[in-house]
Coordinates of C-alpha atoms in Angstrom, one line a residue:
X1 CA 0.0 0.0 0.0
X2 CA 0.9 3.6 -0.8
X3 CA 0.4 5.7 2.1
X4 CA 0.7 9.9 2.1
X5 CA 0.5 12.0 4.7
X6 CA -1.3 15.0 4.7
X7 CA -1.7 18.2 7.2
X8 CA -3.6 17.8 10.6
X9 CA -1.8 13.6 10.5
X10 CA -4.6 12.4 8.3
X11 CA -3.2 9.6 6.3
X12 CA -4.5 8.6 2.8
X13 CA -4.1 5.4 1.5
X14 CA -4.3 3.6 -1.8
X15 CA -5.0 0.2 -2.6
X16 CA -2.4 -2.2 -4.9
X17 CA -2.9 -0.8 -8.1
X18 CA -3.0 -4.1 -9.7
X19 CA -6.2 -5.2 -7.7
X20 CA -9.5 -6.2 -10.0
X21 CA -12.6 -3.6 -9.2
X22 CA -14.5 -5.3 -11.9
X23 CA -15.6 -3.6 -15.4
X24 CA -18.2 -1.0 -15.3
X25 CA -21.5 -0.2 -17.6
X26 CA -24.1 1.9 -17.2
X27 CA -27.3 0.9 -18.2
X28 CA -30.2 3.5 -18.2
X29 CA -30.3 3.9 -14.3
X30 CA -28.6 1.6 -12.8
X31 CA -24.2 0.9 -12.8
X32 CA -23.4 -2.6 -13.7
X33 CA -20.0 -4.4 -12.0
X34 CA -19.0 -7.5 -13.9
X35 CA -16.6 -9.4 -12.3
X36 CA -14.9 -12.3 -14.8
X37 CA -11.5 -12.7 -12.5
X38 CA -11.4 -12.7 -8.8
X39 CA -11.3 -8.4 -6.8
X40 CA -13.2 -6.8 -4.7
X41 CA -16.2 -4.3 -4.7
X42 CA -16.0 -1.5 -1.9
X43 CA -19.3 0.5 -1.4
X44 CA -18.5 3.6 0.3
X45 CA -22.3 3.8 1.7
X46 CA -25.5 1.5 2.5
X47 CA -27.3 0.4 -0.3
X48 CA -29.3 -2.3 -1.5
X49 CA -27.5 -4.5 -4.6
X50 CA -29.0 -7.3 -7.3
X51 CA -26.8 -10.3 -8.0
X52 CA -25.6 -12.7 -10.5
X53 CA -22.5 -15.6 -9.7
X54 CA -21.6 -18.5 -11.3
X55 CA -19.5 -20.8 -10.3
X56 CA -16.6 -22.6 -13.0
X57 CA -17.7 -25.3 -15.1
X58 CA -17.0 -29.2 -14.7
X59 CA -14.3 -30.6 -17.6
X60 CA -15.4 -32.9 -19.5
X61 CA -14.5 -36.7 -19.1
X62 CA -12.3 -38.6 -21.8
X63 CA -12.9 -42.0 -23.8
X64 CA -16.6 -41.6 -24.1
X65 CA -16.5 -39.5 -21.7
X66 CA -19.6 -37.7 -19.8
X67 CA -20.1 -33.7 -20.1
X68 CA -19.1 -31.6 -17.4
X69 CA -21.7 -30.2 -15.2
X70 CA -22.5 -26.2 -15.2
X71 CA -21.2 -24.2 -12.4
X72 CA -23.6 -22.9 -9.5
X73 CA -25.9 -20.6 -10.6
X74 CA -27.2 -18.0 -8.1
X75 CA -29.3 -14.7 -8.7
X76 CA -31.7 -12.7 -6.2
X77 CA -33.6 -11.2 -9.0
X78 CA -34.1 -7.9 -7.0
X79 CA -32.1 -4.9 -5.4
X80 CA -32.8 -6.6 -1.9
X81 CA -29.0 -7.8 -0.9
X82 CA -27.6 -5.3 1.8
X83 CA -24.4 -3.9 1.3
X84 CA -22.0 -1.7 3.4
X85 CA -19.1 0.8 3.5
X86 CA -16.5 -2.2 3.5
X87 CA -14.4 -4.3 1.3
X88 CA -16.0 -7.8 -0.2
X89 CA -13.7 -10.1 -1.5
X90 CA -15.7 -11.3 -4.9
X91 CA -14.1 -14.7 -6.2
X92 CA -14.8 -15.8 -9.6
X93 CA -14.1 -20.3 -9.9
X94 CA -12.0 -21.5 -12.6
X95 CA -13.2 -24.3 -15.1
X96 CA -12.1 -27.7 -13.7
X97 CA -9.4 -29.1 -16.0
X98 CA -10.5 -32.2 -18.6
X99 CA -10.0 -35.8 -18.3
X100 CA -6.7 -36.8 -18.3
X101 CA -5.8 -39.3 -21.4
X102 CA -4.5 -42.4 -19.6
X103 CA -3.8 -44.9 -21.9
X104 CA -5.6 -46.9 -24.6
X105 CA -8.7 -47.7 -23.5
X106 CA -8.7 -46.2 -19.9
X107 CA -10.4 -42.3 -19.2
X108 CA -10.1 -39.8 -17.3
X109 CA -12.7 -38.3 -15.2
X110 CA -13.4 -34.5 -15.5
X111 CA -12.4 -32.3 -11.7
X112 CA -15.1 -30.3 -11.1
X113 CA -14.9 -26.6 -11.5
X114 CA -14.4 -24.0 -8.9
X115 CA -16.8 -22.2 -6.3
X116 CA -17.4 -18.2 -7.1
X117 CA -18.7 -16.1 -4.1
X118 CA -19.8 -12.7 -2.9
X119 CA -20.5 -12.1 0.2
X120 CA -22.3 -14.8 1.5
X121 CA -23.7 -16.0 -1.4
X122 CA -21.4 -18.8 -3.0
X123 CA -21.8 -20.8 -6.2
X124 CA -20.7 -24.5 -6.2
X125 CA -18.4 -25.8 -9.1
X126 CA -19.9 -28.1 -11.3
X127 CA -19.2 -31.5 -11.2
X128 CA -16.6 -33.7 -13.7
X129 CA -17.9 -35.8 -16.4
X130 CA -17.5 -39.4 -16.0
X131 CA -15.3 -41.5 -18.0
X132 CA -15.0 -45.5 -19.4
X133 CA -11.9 -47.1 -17.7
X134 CA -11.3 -51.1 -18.9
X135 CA -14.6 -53.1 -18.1
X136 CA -16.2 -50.1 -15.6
X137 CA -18.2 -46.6 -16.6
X138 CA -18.1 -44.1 -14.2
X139 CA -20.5 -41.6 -13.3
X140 CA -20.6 -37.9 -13.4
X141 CA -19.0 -36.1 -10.2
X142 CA -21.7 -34.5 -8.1
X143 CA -21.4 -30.5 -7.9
X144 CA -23.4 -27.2 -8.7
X145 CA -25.1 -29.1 -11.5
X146 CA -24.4 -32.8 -11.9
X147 CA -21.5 -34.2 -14.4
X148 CA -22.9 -36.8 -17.1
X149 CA -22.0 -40.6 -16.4
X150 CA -19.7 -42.2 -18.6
X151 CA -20.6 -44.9 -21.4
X152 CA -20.1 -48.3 -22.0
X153 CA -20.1 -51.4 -19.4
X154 CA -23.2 -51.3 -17.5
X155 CA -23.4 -47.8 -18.1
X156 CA -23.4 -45.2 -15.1
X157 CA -25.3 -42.1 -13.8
X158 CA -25.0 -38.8 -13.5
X159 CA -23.9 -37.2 -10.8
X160 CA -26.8 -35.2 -8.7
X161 CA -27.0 -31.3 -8.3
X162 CA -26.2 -31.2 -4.4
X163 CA -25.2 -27.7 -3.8
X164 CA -27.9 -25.9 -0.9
X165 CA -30.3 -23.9 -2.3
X166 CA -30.4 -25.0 -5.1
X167 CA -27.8 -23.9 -8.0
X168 CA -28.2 -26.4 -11.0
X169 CA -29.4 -29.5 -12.1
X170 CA -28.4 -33.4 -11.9
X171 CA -26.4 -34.9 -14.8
X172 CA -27.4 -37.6 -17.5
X173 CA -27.0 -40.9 -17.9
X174 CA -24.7 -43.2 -20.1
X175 CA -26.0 -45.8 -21.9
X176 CA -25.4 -49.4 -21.0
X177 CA -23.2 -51.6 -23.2
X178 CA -22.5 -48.8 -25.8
X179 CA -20.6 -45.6 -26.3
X180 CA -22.9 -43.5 -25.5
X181 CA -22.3 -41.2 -22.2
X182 CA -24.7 -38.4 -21.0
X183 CA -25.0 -35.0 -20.9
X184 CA -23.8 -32.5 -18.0
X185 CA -26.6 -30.8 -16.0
X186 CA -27.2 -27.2 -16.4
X187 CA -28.8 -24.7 -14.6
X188 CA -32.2 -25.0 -16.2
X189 CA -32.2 -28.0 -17.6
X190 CA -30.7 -31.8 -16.6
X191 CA -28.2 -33.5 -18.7
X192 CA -29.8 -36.0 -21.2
X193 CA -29.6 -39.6 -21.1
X194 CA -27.7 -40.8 -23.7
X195 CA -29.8 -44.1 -25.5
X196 CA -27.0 -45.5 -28.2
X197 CA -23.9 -45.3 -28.9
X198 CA -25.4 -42.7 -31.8
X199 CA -26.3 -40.5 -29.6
X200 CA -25.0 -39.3 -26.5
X201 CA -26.4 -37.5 -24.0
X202 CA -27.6 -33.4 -24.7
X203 CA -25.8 -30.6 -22.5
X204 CA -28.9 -29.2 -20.2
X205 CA -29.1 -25.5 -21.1
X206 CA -28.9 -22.9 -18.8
X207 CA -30.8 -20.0 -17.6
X208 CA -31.5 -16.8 -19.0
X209 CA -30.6 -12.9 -16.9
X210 CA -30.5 -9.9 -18.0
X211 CA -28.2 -8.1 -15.2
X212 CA -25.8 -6.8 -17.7
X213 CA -29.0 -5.4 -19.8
X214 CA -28.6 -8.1 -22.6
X215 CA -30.7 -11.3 -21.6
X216 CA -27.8 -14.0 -22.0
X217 CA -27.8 -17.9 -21.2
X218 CA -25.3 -18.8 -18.0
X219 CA -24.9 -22.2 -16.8
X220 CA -25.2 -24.8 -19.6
X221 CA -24.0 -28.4 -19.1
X222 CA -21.2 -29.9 -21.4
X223 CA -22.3 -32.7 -23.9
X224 CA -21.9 -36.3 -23.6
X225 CA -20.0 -38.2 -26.3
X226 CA -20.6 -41.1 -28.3
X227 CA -19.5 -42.6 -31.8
X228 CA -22.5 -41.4 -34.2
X229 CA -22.7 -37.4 -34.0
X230 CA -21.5 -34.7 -32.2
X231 CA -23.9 -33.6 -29.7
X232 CA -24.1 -29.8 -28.7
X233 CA -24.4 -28.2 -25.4
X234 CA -26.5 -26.6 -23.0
X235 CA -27.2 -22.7 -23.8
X236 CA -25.0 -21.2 -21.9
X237 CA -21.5 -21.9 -22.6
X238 CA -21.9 -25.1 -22.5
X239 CA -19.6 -27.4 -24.4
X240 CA -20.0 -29.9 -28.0
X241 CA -18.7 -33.7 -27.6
X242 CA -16.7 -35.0 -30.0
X243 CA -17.3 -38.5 -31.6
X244 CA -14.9 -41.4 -32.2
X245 CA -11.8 -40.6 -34.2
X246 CA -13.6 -37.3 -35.5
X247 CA -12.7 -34.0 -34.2
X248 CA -12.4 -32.6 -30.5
X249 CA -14.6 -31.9 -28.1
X250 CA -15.4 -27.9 -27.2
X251 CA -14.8 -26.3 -23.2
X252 CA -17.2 -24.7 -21.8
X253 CA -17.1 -20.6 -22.5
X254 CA -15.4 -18.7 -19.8
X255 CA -17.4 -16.1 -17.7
X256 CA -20.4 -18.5 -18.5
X257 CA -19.6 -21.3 -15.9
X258 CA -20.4 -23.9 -18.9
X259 CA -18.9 -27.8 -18.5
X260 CA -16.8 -28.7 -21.0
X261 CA -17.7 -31.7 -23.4
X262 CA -17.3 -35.1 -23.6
X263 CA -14.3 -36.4 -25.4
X264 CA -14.7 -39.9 -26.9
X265 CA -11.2 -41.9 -28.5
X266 CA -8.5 -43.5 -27.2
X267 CA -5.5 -41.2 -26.0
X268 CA -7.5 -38.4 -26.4
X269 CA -7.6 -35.5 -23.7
X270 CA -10.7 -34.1 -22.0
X271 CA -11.7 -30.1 -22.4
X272 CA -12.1 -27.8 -19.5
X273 CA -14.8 -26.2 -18.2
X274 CA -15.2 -22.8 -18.4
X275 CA -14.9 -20.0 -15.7
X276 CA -17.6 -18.2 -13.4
X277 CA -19.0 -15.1 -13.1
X278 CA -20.0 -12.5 -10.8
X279 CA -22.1 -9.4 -11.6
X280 CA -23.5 -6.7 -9.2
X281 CA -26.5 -4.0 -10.4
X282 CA -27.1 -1.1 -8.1
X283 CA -28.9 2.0 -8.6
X284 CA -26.5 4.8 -9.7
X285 CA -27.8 7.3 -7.4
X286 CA -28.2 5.1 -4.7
X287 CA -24.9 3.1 -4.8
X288 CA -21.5 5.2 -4.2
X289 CA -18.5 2.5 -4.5
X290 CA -14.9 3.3 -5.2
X291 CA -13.2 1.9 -8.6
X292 CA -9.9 1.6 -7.8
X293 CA -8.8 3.7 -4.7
X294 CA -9.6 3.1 -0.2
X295 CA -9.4 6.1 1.5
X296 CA -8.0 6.1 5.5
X297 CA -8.2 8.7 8.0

């Protein structure tokens, strides 16, 4: 910190310069904060604040591999989250990183993305997509929304939303004795089931806000893969599977909290998910907040 001191010993002091106090917009009324890396957002009065954060996106699972779930998706809908003169530390979750490629016939499973929070409102990652490994499929990692189960073997299940209150949705299913694995949940929508080795599971789509002043998709899952066709994602940011020797699968967008498709051949890696969010609204002439400096004494 930079401190100078003035006449009568009052000290002023200045934050490090290289700290994140989000991007600004103004829309009609109202001063929009969007936060797409971690900072911190210092009101320099009481007002009341509307909310948007999303958590980081599950990575996709490799050798037909499950989609990664969507990150937590949390939003008030209304100016009626309290705020004071004081510092809050806003954290924006990374993606989670894709299945690993093992070796021939052996998957990876997806990590699950990263928590974003504000306050005391935090958004749970979204969980990993499952993976075939040998003779076993395994299913989706639980999270925000749900990862998609792997295919093949006996098939497995998608992994459930189980982030209180509610953020997302569970993942889908992959299909028994075929390479087919599901889709990862989003915040609107499950993952689908995948039912072949055709068709894999669909990414569930997200849900739609308009904090920024543009209504925009946030939270879709990643899609599952499978041999037939390449399956899209969940609106949202939500990832495209890639099929059997044909292509790669997509990551989830950053700043969307989407999961990152499935990936389906041998030796071939998984995709990320993508990062979280978090956006504040206020009223301009209500809220006062300072962009870049703290002021002591």
């Amino acid at each position: 910190m930079t401190v100078t001191y003035h006449a009568g010993r009052r000290v002023q002091g200045t934050n490090d310069p290289s700290a994140n106090y989000g991007t600004k917009s103004i829309d009609g009324s109202y001063t929009v904060l969007q936060f797409t890396e971690s900072g911190v957002f210092h009101p320099t009065s009481a007002f009341n604040v509307e909310y948007l954060v999303v958590a980081g996106g599950g990575g996709g699972g490799s050798r037909i591999g499950g989609g990664g779930g969507a990150g937590g998706y949390l939003a008030n809908g209304a100016y009626n989250h309290a705020v004071t003169a004081k510092n809050y530390d806003i954290t924006v979750g990374a993606g989670g990183a894709g299945g690993a490629s093992q070796s021939s016939g052996v998957g990876g499973q997806g990590t699950n993305g990263s928590d974003s929070s504000f306050d005391t409102i935090t958004s749970t990652g979204g969980g990993g997509g499952g993976r075939f490994s040998t003779s076993v499929a395994n299913a989706g990692s639980t999270g925000g929304s749900g990862g998609g189960g792997g295919g093949n073997a006996s098939g497995s299940s998608g992994g459930s939303a189980t982030a209180s209150p509610s953020q997302g949705n569970a993942g889908g299913t992959g299909v028994s004795s075929a390479s087919g694995a599901g889709g990862g949940g989003g915040a609107g929508v499950a993952g689908g089931n995948a039912s072949s080795a055709s068709a894999g599971g669909a990414g569930g789509n997200g849900l739609q806000n308009d904090i920024t002043g543009t209504n925009l998709y946030y939270a879709g899952g990643g899609a599952g893969s499978c041999d037939g066709a390449i399956i899209s994602g969940g609106l949202g940011g939500g990832g495209s599977s890639s099929i059997n020797n044909g292509g790669s699968a997509t990551a989830g967008t950053n700043g969307l909290g989407g999961g990152g498709g499935g990936s389906r051949g041998d030796n071939v890696l998984g995709v990320s998910g993508g990062s979280g969010i978090v956006i504040i609204r206020f009223l301009t002439s209500d809220g006062v907040f300072h962009p870049s400096t703290s002021q002591v004494g």
